[in-house]
Coordinates of C-alpha atoms and ligand atoms in Angstrom, one line a residue:
M309 CA 38.1 81.6 89.0
T310 CA 34.3 81.1 89.8
D311 CA 33.0 79.8 93.6
R312 CA 32.6 76.1 92.3
N313 CA 36.3 76.6 91.2
R314 CA 37.5 77.9 95.0
I315 CA 38.0 75.6 97.7
I316 CA 37.8 76.6 101.8
I317 CA 39.7 74.6 103.9
V318 CA 37.8 75.1 107.4
G319 CA 40.0 75.4 110.4
A320 CA 43.7 76.6 110.0
G321 CA 45.4 73.6 112.2
H322 CA 48.8 72.9 111.0
N323 CA 46.9 70.0 109.1
G324 CA 44.5 72.7 107.5
L325 CA 47.8 74.6 107.3
V326 CA 49.1 71.5 104.7
C327 CA 46.4 71.1 102.7
A328 CA 46.5 74.0 101.6
A329 CA 49.6 74.3 101.2
Y330 CA 50.1 71.1 98.4
L331 CA 46.3 72.3 96.6
A332 CA 47.7 76.3 96.5
R333 CA 51.0 74.8 95.0
A334 CA 48.5 72.2 92.6
R335 CA 46.8 76.6 91.3
R336 CA 44.1 76.0 93.1
E337 CA 41.8 78.9 94.6
V338 CA 41.8 78.1 97.9
L339 CA 40.3 80.3 101.1
V340 CA 41.3 78.9 104.9
L341 CA 38.9 79.9 107.3
E342 CA 40.1 79.6 110.8
A343 CA 38.1 80.2 113.5
S344 CA 40.7 81.6 116.5
D345 CA 42.2 85.2 116.2
R346 CA 46.0 83.4 114.8
V347 CA 46.9 80.1 113.1
G348 CA 47.8 76.4 114.2
G349 CA 45.3 75.2 115.9
A350 CA 46.7 72.9 119.0
A351 CA 50.3 73.2 117.9
I352 CA 50.5 77.9 118.6
T353 CA 52.6 79.8 120.6
R354 CA 50.8 82.3 123.2
E355 CA 51.4 84.6 126.2
F356 CA 49.5 83.1 129.4
A357 CA 51.3 85.6 131.5
P358 CA 52.9 89.0 130.6
G359 CA 56.1 88.2 129.2
F360 CA 55.7 84.0 129.0
R361 CA 55.1 82.6 126.0
V362 CA 54.9 78.9 125.6
S363 CA 53.6 76.1 123.6
A364 CA 49.6 75.2 124.6
C365 CA 48.9 72.7 123.7
A366 CA 51.4 70.2 121.5
H367 CA 55.4 71.5 122.6
I368 CA 57.7 68.9 121.3
C369 CA 57.9 68.3 117.7
Y370 CA 58.9 65.1 116.9
Q371 CA 56.5 63.5 114.1
L372 CA 56.8 66.4 111.2
D373 CA 56.8 64.5 108.0
A374 CA 60.2 65.3 106.3
G375 CA 59.5 65.4 103.4
I376 CA 56.7 67.8 104.0
S377 CA 58.7 69.7 105.5
R378 CA 61.1 70.1 102.4
E379 CA 58.4 70.3 100.0
L380 CA 57.0 72.9 101.7
K381 CA 60.1 74.2 102.5
L382 CA 59.6 75.2 106.0
G383 CA 63.1 76.2 106.8
A384 CA 62.8 79.2 104.0
H385 CA 59.5 80.4 105.8
G386 CA 60.9 80.1 108.7
L387 CA 61.1 77.6 110.4
K388 CA 64.5 77.1 113.1
T389 CA 64.8 74.3 115.2
A390 CA 65.8 76.1 119.7
H391 CA 67.0 71.9 119.9
A392 CA 67.5 69.4 117.6
N393 CA 67.0 65.9 120.1
L394 CA 66.6 65.8 123.3
R395 CA 67.5 63.6 125.6
T396 CA 64.3 61.2 127.7
V397 CA 65.6 62.0 131.6
A398 CA 63.0 59.4 133.8
L399 CA 63.3 61.5 137.4
A400 CA 63.8 59.3 140.3
T401 CA 63.1 61.1 143.5
E402 CA 65.9 58.8 145.7
G403 CA 69.8 57.4 143.3
D404 CA 70.5 58.4 139.8
H405 CA 67.7 59.3 138.1
L406 CA 68.0 58.1 134.4
V407 CA 69.0 59.7 130.6
L408 CA 67.7 57.3 127.8
H409 CA 68.7 59.1 123.8
G410 CA 68.1 56.6 121.5
G411 CA 67.6 53.3 123.1
R412 CA 70.8 54.1 124.9
L413 CA 71.4 55.0 128.4
E414 CA 73.4 57.9 128.1
A415 CA 73.1 57.7 132.4
G416 CA 72.6 56.5 135.0
L417 CA 72.3 52.2 137.0
L418 CA 70.5 50.3 134.7
P419 CA 71.6 46.4 135.1
D420 CA 74.0 45.1 132.3
K421 CA 69.8 43.0 131.1
D422 CA 68.4 46.4 131.0
R423 CA 71.3 48.5 129.7
A424 CA 72.2 45.4 126.9
A425 CA 68.0 45.0 126.2
L426 CA 66.9 48.9 126.0
A427 CA 69.2 49.3 123.2
D428 CA 67.6 46.1 121.2
Y429 CA 64.3 47.1 122.2
H430 CA 64.3 50.0 120.8
D431 CA 66.0 48.6 118.0
R432 CA 63.0 46.4 116.7
M433 CA 60.4 48.9 117.6
L434 CA 62.0 51.2 115.5
R435 CA 61.6 48.7 112.8
F436 CA 57.8 48.2 113.2
A437 CA 56.9 51.6 113.4
R438 CA 58.9 52.0 110.1
V439 CA 56.3 50.5 108.9
L440 CA 53.4 52.2 110.2
G441 CA 55.6 54.8 109.1
K442 CA 55.4 54.0 105.9
Q443 CA 51.9 54.3 105.8
H444 CA 52.0 57.6 106.5
N445 CA 51.2 58.6 103.0
R446 CA 49.1 57.1 101.8
R447 CA 45.1 56.7 101.8
P448 CA 44.5 53.8 103.4
P449 CA 42.6 50.9 101.5
R450 CA 38.2 50.6 101.1
I451 CA 37.2 48.2 103.1
G452 CA 36.0 45.6 100.3
G453 CA 37.4 47.6 97.6
G454 CA 38.2 45.9 94.5
G455 CA 39.7 48.4 91.9
R456 CA 43.4 47.8 90.7
S457 CA 44.3 50.5 93.1
E458 CA 42.4 49.3 96.7
L459 CA 43.9 45.8 95.9
I460 CA 47.6 47.5 95.6
A461 CA 47.3 49.5 99.2
A462 CA 46.0 46.7 100.3
A463 CA 48.7 44.2 98.5
M464 CA 51.7 46.9 100.6
L465 CA 50.2 46.7 103.3
G466 CA 51.1 42.5 103.8
L467 CA 54.0 43.7 102.4
D468 CA 55.3 46.3 104.4
I469 CA 54.5 44.1 107.6
R470 CA 56.2 40.5 105.1
R471 CA 59.2 42.7 104.8
L472 CA 59.6 42.9 108.6
G473 CA 61.1 39.4 108.0
R474 CA 59.5 36.2 109.8
D475 CA 60.8 35.9 113.4
P476 CA 60.2 39.7 113.6
M477 CA 56.3 39.7 111.3
R478 CA 55.3 36.9 113.9
E479 CA 56.6 39.3 117.2
F480 CA 55.3 42.7 115.1
M481 CA 51.3 40.1 115.2
R482 CA 51.9 39.0 118.4
I483 CA 52.3 42.6 120.2
A484 CA 50.7 44.9 117.9
G485 CA 46.9 44.9 119.9
I486 CA 47.9 44.3 123.2
N487 CA 49.4 46.3 126.4
I488 CA 52.5 48.3 126.7
F489 CA 52.9 47.0 130.3
D490 CA 53.3 42.9 129.5
V491 CA 56.2 43.9 126.8
L492 CA 57.8 46.2 129.0
E493 CA 57.6 42.9 132.0
E494 CA 58.6 40.8 129.5
T495 CA 62.5 42.8 128.0
F496 CA 63.2 45.4 131.5
E497 CA 63.3 45.0 135.7
T498 CA 64.4 48.2 136.1
P499 CA 61.1 50.0 137.5
L500 CA 62.4 53.4 136.9
L501 CA 63.3 52.4 133.0
K502 CA 60.0 49.9 132.3
G503 CA 58.1 53.5 133.5
A504 CA 59.2 56.1 131.4
L505 CA 58.9 54.0 128.4
A506 CA 55.0 53.2 129.4
L507 CA 54.5 56.6 129.4
D508 CA 55.3 56.4 125.8
A509 CA 52.9 54.7 125.1
V510 CA 50.1 56.2 127.6
L511 CA 50.5 59.9 127.0
G512 CA 46.9 62.0 125.0
T513 CA 45.4 58.2 125.2
N514 CA 42.4 57.5 126.7
L515 CA 44.8 54.4 127.8
G516 CA 46.8 53.2 130.2
P517 CA 49.9 50.7 130.5
R518 CA 47.2 47.7 130.8
S519 CA 45.2 48.4 127.6
N520 CA 44.8 46.9 124.5
N521 CA 46.2 48.9 122.2
S522 CA 48.9 50.8 124.5
V523 CA 51.8 49.0 121.5
L524 CA 50.0 50.9 118.9
T525 CA 50.3 53.9 120.4
M526 CA 53.6 53.3 121.4
L527 CA 54.7 52.8 117.8
H528 CA 52.8 55.7 116.8
R529 CA 54.3 58.4 118.4
L530 CA 57.5 56.5 117.5
S531 CA 57.2 56.2 113.6
G532 CA 57.1 59.8 114.3
Q533 CA 60.6 59.6 115.3
A534 CA 61.6 57.2 111.7
T535 CA 59.8 59.5 109.3
G536 CA 60.4 62.7 111.2
V537 CA 61.7 65.7 109.9
T538 CA 65.2 65.8 112.8
G539 CA 64.5 61.7 113.6
G540 CA 64.2 63.3 117.6
L541 CA 62.7 65.0 120.3
S542 CA 63.4 69.0 119.0
L543 CA 62.0 72.3 120.2
P544 CA 61.0 74.4 116.9
A545 CA 62.4 78.2 118.1
G546 CA 60.2 80.6 118.7
G547 CA 57.6 77.0 119.9
M548 CA 55.1 75.0 117.9
G549 CA 53.7 78.2 116.5
A550 CA 56.8 78.3 114.5
V551 CA 55.4 75.7 112.7
S552 CA 52.0 76.5 112.4
E553 CA 53.5 80.2 111.0
A554 CA 55.6 78.5 109.1
L555 CA 52.9 77.0 107.0
A556 CA 50.6 79.4 106.4
A557 CA 54.2 81.7 104.8
A558 CA 54.1 78.9 102.8
A559 CA 50.5 77.9 101.6
R560 CA 50.2 82.0 101.9
A561 CA 52.9 82.3 99.1
G562 CA 51.5 79.8 96.5
G563 CA 48.7 81.6 96.5
A564 CA 46.1 80.5 99.7
T565 CA 44.0 83.0 101.6
V566 CA 44.1 82.6 104.8
R567 CA 41.4 84.7 107.4
T568 CA 41.1 84.5 111.5
G569 CA 38.9 85.1 113.1
S570 CA 35.9 83.4 111.0
P571 CA 34.3 81.1 112.5
V572 CA 32.7 78.9 110.0
A573 CA 28.6 78.1 111.8
S574 CA 27.6 75.8 108.6
I575 CA 29.0 74.0 106.2
T576 CA 26.0 74.5 103.6
L577 CA 24.4 72.6 101.3
E578 CA 22.7 72.3 97.9
G579 CA 20.8 68.9 97.4
D580 CA 23.6 66.2 98.3
R581 CA 26.5 68.4 97.3
V582 CA 28.3 70.5 99.5
S583 CA 27.8 74.5 98.5
G584 CA 30.2 76.5 100.5
V585 CA 29.7 77.7 104.8
E586 CA 28.2 80.1 106.3
L587 CA 30.1 81.6 109.0
E588 CA 29.2 82.9 112.5
S589 CA 29.4 86.8 111.4
G590 CA 26.1 85.6 108.5
E591 CA 28.4 85.7 105.9
K592 CA 28.5 83.4 103.0
L593 CA 30.9 81.7 101.1
A594 CA 30.5 79.9 97.9
A595 CA 32.7 76.6 96.9
G596 CA 32.6 73.9 95.1
T597 CA 35.0 71.8 97.8
V598 CA 35.3 72.0 101.7
I599 CA 38.0 70.2 103.7
S600 CA 37.5 70.2 107.4
N601 CA 40.2 70.0 109.5
A602 CA 38.5 70.2 112.4
D603 CA 37.9 67.1 114.4
P604 CA 34.9 64.3 112.6
A605 CA 32.8 65.1 115.0
R606 CA 31.8 68.8 115.2
T607 CA 32.5 69.6 111.2
L608 CA 29.8 65.9 110.8
L609 CA 27.3 66.1 113.0
Q610 CA 28.0 70.0 113.9
L611 CA 28.1 71.8 109.8
V612 CA 27.2 69.5 108.1
G613 CA 24.4 68.8 110.3
A614 CA 22.6 65.0 110.9
R615 CA 19.8 65.7 109.5
H616 CA 21.9 65.5 106.3
L617 CA 23.4 61.9 106.8
E618 CA 22.6 58.6 107.0
T619 CA 21.3 57.2 110.1
G620 CA 24.0 54.6 109.9
F621 CA 26.5 57.0 109.6
V622 CA 26.0 59.4 112.2
H623 CA 25.5 56.6 114.6
R624 CA 28.9 55.7 113.7
I625 CA 30.3 59.2 113.7
R626 CA 28.9 59.3 117.7
N627 CA 30.6 56.6 118.6
F628 CA 34.0 57.4 117.3
R629 CA 36.0 57.7 120.9
S630 CA 37.2 60.5 121.3
K631 CA 37.1 61.4 125.2
G632 CA 40.7 63.3 126.1
M633 CA 42.5 62.2 129.2
A634 CA 46.1 64.6 129.0
A635 CA 45.7 68.4 130.8
K636 CA 48.0 71.2 129.9
L637 CA 50.1 72.9 132.3
H638 CA 51.8 75.8 131.5
L639 CA 54.2 77.4 135.0
A640 CA 55.9 81.3 135.1
L641 CA 58.6 80.9 137.0
D642 CA 60.9 83.8 138.4
G643 CA 64.3 81.6 137.5
L644 CA 65.4 78.2 136.7
P645 CA 64.1 74.6 139.3
G646 CA 66.6 73.1 141.0
F647 CA 65.4 69.5 140.4
A648 CA 66.8 67.3 143.3
R649 CA 70.5 65.6 141.2
L650 CA 70.2 66.3 137.8
A651 CA 73.1 68.4 136.7
A652 CA 71.5 71.9 135.4
Q653 CA 72.3 71.6 131.6
R654 CA 70.1 68.3 131.3
A655 CA 67.1 70.3 132.7
G656 CA 66.1 71.4 129.3
D657 CA 65.8 68.0 128.0
R658 CA 62.4 66.2 128.6
L659 CA 61.8 65.4 131.9
V660 CA 59.1 62.6 132.9
I661 CA 57.2 61.5 136.2
A662 CA 56.8 58.0 135.5
P663 CA 58.7 56.3 138.4
D664 CA 57.3 52.9 137.2
P665 CA 53.7 51.2 134.9
V666 CA 52.6 50.3 138.2
Y667 CA 52.2 54.5 139.2
I668 CA 50.8 54.2 135.9
D669 CA 48.1 52.7 136.2
R670 CA 46.6 53.1 139.1
A671 CA 47.5 57.1 137.7
F672 CA 44.7 55.6 135.0
D673 CA 42.6 53.9 137.0
H674 CA 40.8 56.9 139.0
A675 CA 41.1 58.6 136.0
K676 CA 39.3 55.8 134.3
Y677 CA 36.5 56.2 136.6
G678 CA 35.7 59.9 136.4
Q679 CA 38.9 60.9 138.9
C680 CA 41.5 63.6 137.7
S681 CA 45.1 61.0 139.1
P682 CA 45.5 62.6 142.9
D683 CA 49.1 61.1 141.2
P684 CA 49.6 62.1 137.5
A685 CA 52.3 60.6 135.0
L686 CA 54.4 64.0 133.5
E687 CA 55.7 64.6 130.8
I688 CA 57.9 68.4 131.2
T689 CA 59.8 70.7 128.8
I690 CA 61.7 74.0 130.4
P691 CA 62.2 75.3 126.5
S692 CA 63.1 79.0 127.7
I693 CA 66.6 77.7 128.6
H694 CA 66.9 76.6 125.0
D695 CA 64.8 80.3 123.6
R696 CA 65.1 82.7 125.8
T697 CA 62.6 84.6 123.6
L698 CA 60.1 82.5 125.6
A699 CA 60.4 84.5 129.1
P700 CA 62.0 87.6 131.0
A701 CA 65.8 87.4 131.5
G702 CA 66.5 85.5 133.8
R703 CA 63.1 84.0 134.9
H704 CA 61.4 80.5 132.7
V705 CA 58.6 78.6 131.4
L706 CA 57.6 75.2 132.7
S707 CA 55.2 73.4 130.2
A708 CA 53.7 70.0 130.5
I709 CA 51.8 67.3 130.0
V710 CA 49.4 66.0 133.0
Q711 CA 48.1 62.6 132.1
Y712 CA 45.3 61.6 133.2
A713 CA 42.5 64.0 133.7
P714 CA 39.5 63.0 131.7
F715 CA 36.8 65.3 129.6
D716 CA 33.9 65.9 131.9
P717 CA 32.5 69.9 131.2
R718 CA 30.7 69.1 134.0
A719 CA 33.6 68.8 136.7
S720 CA 35.6 71.3 134.9
T721 CA 35.4 73.3 137.8
D722 CA 37.5 76.6 139.1
A723 CA 37.5 74.8 141.9
A724 CA 38.5 71.8 140.4
R725 CA 41.1 73.1 138.5
A726 CA 42.6 74.6 141.2
E727 CA 43.0 71.2 143.0
F728 CA 44.8 69.2 139.8
L729 CA 47.4 72.4 140.4
E730 CA 47.9 71.7 143.9
R731 CA 48.3 68.2 143.4
T732 CA 50.1 68.3 140.1
L733 CA 52.5 71.6 141.9
G734 CA 52.9 68.8 144.8
L735 CA 54.2 66.1 142.7
L736 CA 56.8 68.7 141.3
E737 CA 57.7 70.2 144.6
R738 CA 58.5 66.4 145.0
Y739 CA 61.5 65.7 142.5
A740 CA 62.3 69.8 142.8
P741 CA 62.1 71.5 146.3
G742 CA 61.3 74.9 146.1
L743 CA 59.8 75.2 142.4
R744 CA 56.5 76.3 144.3
R745 CA 58.0 79.2 145.4
Q746 CA 59.4 80.3 141.8
V747 CA 56.0 80.0 140.2
V748 CA 55.0 83.3 139.2
A749 CA 51.9 82.6 137.8
S750 CA 50.2 79.6 136.2
E751 CA 47.4 77.7 134.0
L752 CA 45.8 74.8 133.8
L753 CA 43.6 73.5 131.1
L754 CA 41.7 70.6 131.4
P755 CA 40.4 68.5 128.5
A756 CA 37.1 70.3 128.4
D757 CA 39.6 73.5 128.8
I758 CA 41.3 71.9 125.3
E759 CA 37.8 71.5 124.0
R760 CA 36.4 75.3 124.4
E761 CA 39.9 77.1 123.8
F762 CA 40.6 74.4 120.1
R763 CA 37.4 73.7 119.2
I764 CA 38.4 70.2 119.5
T765 CA 35.5 67.0 120.7
G766 CA 36.5 66.3 123.5
G767 CA 39.5 67.5 123.7
H768 CA 41.6 64.6 122.4
W769 CA 45.4 65.1 121.1
H770 CA 44.4 62.7 118.1
H771 CA 40.7 64.3 117.5
G772 CA 40.1 60.8 118.6
E773 CA 41.3 57.3 120.3
L774 CA 44.1 55.8 118.6
A775 CA 43.8 51.7 118.1
L776 CA 43.4 49.2 116.1
D777 CA 39.3 49.8 115.4
Q778 CA 40.6 52.9 114.6
I779 CA 42.9 53.2 112.4
L780 CA 43.9 53.1 108.7
M781 CA 40.8 51.7 106.6
L782 CA 38.8 51.9 109.7
R783 CA 39.3 56.0 110.6
P784 CA 37.4 58.3 111.5
V785 CA 34.6 55.6 110.5
P786 CA 34.4 52.0 107.8
G787 CA 32.6 53.9 105.2
A788 CA 34.7 57.8 105.5
A789 CA 38.5 56.7 105.6
Q790 CA 40.1 57.7 102.6
Y791 CA 39.0 61.6 103.5
A792 CA 36.0 61.8 101.3
M793 CA 33.6 62.0 103.2
P794 CA 29.8 60.9 102.2
V795 CA 28.5 63.7 100.6
D796 CA 29.9 65.2 97.9
G797 CA 32.5 67.7 97.8
L798 CA 33.4 67.5 101.7
Y799 CA 36.1 66.6 102.6
L800 CA 38.3 66.1 106.2
C801 CA 41.6 66.9 106.6
G802 CA 42.6 66.7 109.8
A803 CA 43.7 64.5 113.1
G804 CA 40.3 62.4 112.9
C805 CA 41.4 60.8 109.7
H806 CA 44.1 58.3 108.9
P807 CA 46.6 58.9 110.0
G808 CA 46.5 60.0 113.3
G809 CA 47.4 63.1 115.7
G810 CA 50.4 64.9 116.4
V811 CA 51.8 68.1 114.5
M812 CA 52.9 65.2 111.6
G813 CA 50.9 67.1 108.8
A814 CA 50.3 63.4 106.4
A815 CA 46.4 63.7 107.3
G816 CA 46.5 67.2 104.9
R817 CA 48.9 66.0 102.6
N818 CA 46.8 62.9 102.4
A819 CA 43.8 65.0 101.9
A820 CA 45.4 67.0 99.7
H821 CA 46.0 63.9 97.8
A822 CA 42.1 63.0 97.5
V823 CA 40.4 66.5 96.3
L824 CA 43.4 66.7 93.9
G825 CA 41.5 63.2 92.3
G826 CA 45.0 60.9 94.0
E827 CA 47.3 63.0 91.2
R828 CA 50.4 63.8 93.5
A829 CA 50.2 67.3 95.4
A830 CA 53.3 68.4 93.8
Ligands
FAD621 C1 47.3 68.6 125.7 C2 48.5 68.3 124.0 C3 49.2 68.4 123.9 C4 49.9 67.8 122.7 N1 51.1 67.3 122.7 C5 52.2 67.4 121.3 C6 53.5 67.1 121.8 O1 53.5 67.9 122.0 N2 53.4 66.6 120.3 C7 52.6 66.8 118.9 O2 52.8 66.2 118.1 N3 51.6 66.2 119.1 C8 51.1 67.0 120.0 N4 49.7 66.6 120.8 C9 48.7 66.1 119.6 C10 48.1 67.5 118.8 O3 48.6 69.0 118.5 C11 47.2 67.8 117.5 O4 47.9 66.7 117.5 C12 47.7 68.6 116.1 O5 47.6 69.5 116.0 C13 46.0 67.9 116.1 O6 46.9 68.9 114.5 P1 45.4 69.7 113.9 O7 45.3 70.6 112.6 O8 45.2 68.1 112.9 O9 43.4 70.0 114.3 P2 43.9 71.3 115.3 O10 45.6 71.9 115.8 O11 43.2 70.9 115.9 O12 43.0 72.1 114.4 C14 41.7 72.4 114.0 C15 41.4 73.7 113.5 O13 40.2 73.9 114.1 C16 39.7 75.2 113.6 N5 38.7 74.9 113.8 C17 37.4 74.5 114.9 N6 36.1 74.3 114.9 C18 36.4 75.7 113.2 C19 34.7 76.5 113.1 N7 33.5 76.4 113.4 N8 35.2 77.2 111.8 C20 36.8 77.8 112.0 N9 38.1 77.5 112.2 C21 37.5 76.0 112.7 C22 39.9 74.9 115.2 O14 40.3 76.2 115.7 C23 41.5 74.6 115.0 O15 42.4 75.8 114.0 C24 49.4 67.2 121.7 C25 47.1 67.5 121.8 C26 46.9 67.8 123.5 C27 45.4 67.9 123.0

């Protein structure tokens, strides 16, 4: 093989690894270069206190594409599930908690009207989410592209919507661009139920329940369940890092080389096309194709450099909205926390603190104006209940997404981190009295910390907001939505591309297809 045949992938996030595995199976020479000392990017398991390990960013697996899992034989490469189908428990400070599962109420009290509406809402949204899910494994059509394949791709999207049937199609078109708050208000009465459902729409986004596009983000989240491995919310055995380890094993088994501890300083060019990369160590590696798993801004503005790109394109990349709003909390606990009025076996489910949509909206208001929410909304898991490898005997780890903390590197000081931690612990204590005394170690990652540790510009869950102007043929920007960038030989394969973030793998596989010239990467 000559260097020209070599494909370099910058970054071993799960999408980079999926891309590597498919290209290696197609007998391409693939070298993956990862800056950090482990594979996985935002899907890793790491020790944050002696003996306590946690999924350091992504902590619940619900989007991993079933086809990818099957084709890459992730089970044979070591991926196991610690729990395949978590319930969602909407925690209440008074009265019954609500236990929700697959659009049904399993425990707690709801008026008959809400109970019936819940099943209908879930089935309706799942149907709409499947329309999005069908697009995940397709290359978005080019805007204005007149070729046969472009027209077919555009027609298929239209057809998927049309196939919903007349009334559901009208409903889909009505709600797709509006906000989840209004949709929940027209459907339900119970604030606690509405809060839990609204949280699904805003987790990881820069949106409040009253923001437009929040129905779209809810459907994106649900689309993963429609197309994912388990059809539910699952915890991989060994944490999310186990997904990435299995993907790395699949890539290596196909013949790819994965090098960690190899930060890429720049993507090098010869004339108008890529010629390889230069590492921070000064080492130069030649390649005919470079695929970046890093986010769009990092790839194009830092690694390639704006001076090599057309001004209008640089402007569009600079305007790609990617300011994160989700913080991550990890607690090492000396025992199992006792949530008031919650049976011990339910503590291992997905617990949410989102008492009503107005509460979430107020939490967003603070963040909108640059402050961490004094009363944030939380998604909590205690994975050590199902997976004893994560904590010493008798002890536990708690992992929580804390929504909202605005991305602001200058304001992300130790004092700010300590204050937000204090507030979040105070909030948890209201639901689990005595929890504070059980904490033996803690870690709170603000979006600026996530940017630094995981090399994600803005620390954003999806590498960039999911919204009507940043999805499908507009993701990351018009003119660069088909994985190939406007530099010959350069591709993107991460969450900043269609179909966005979450531990799904579709962007990685689609990018491999694009590199292979549209042929199916078997
Ligand atoms: C706080 C938080 C919580 C989340 N929770 C969930 C969840 O519960 N469930 C879920 O499904 N999703 C969740 N997500 C989203 C999910 O983690 C990401 O969307 C997904 O992991 C992105 O994968 P990726 O492979 O596209 O990119 P990344 O995981 O960001 O990988 C990119 C890789 O490129 C590497 N890299 C960057 N620059 C360079 C360079 N110059 N040289 C070499 N390597 C480089 C990085 O180190 C990294 O390994 C969460 C995200 C966040 C931030």
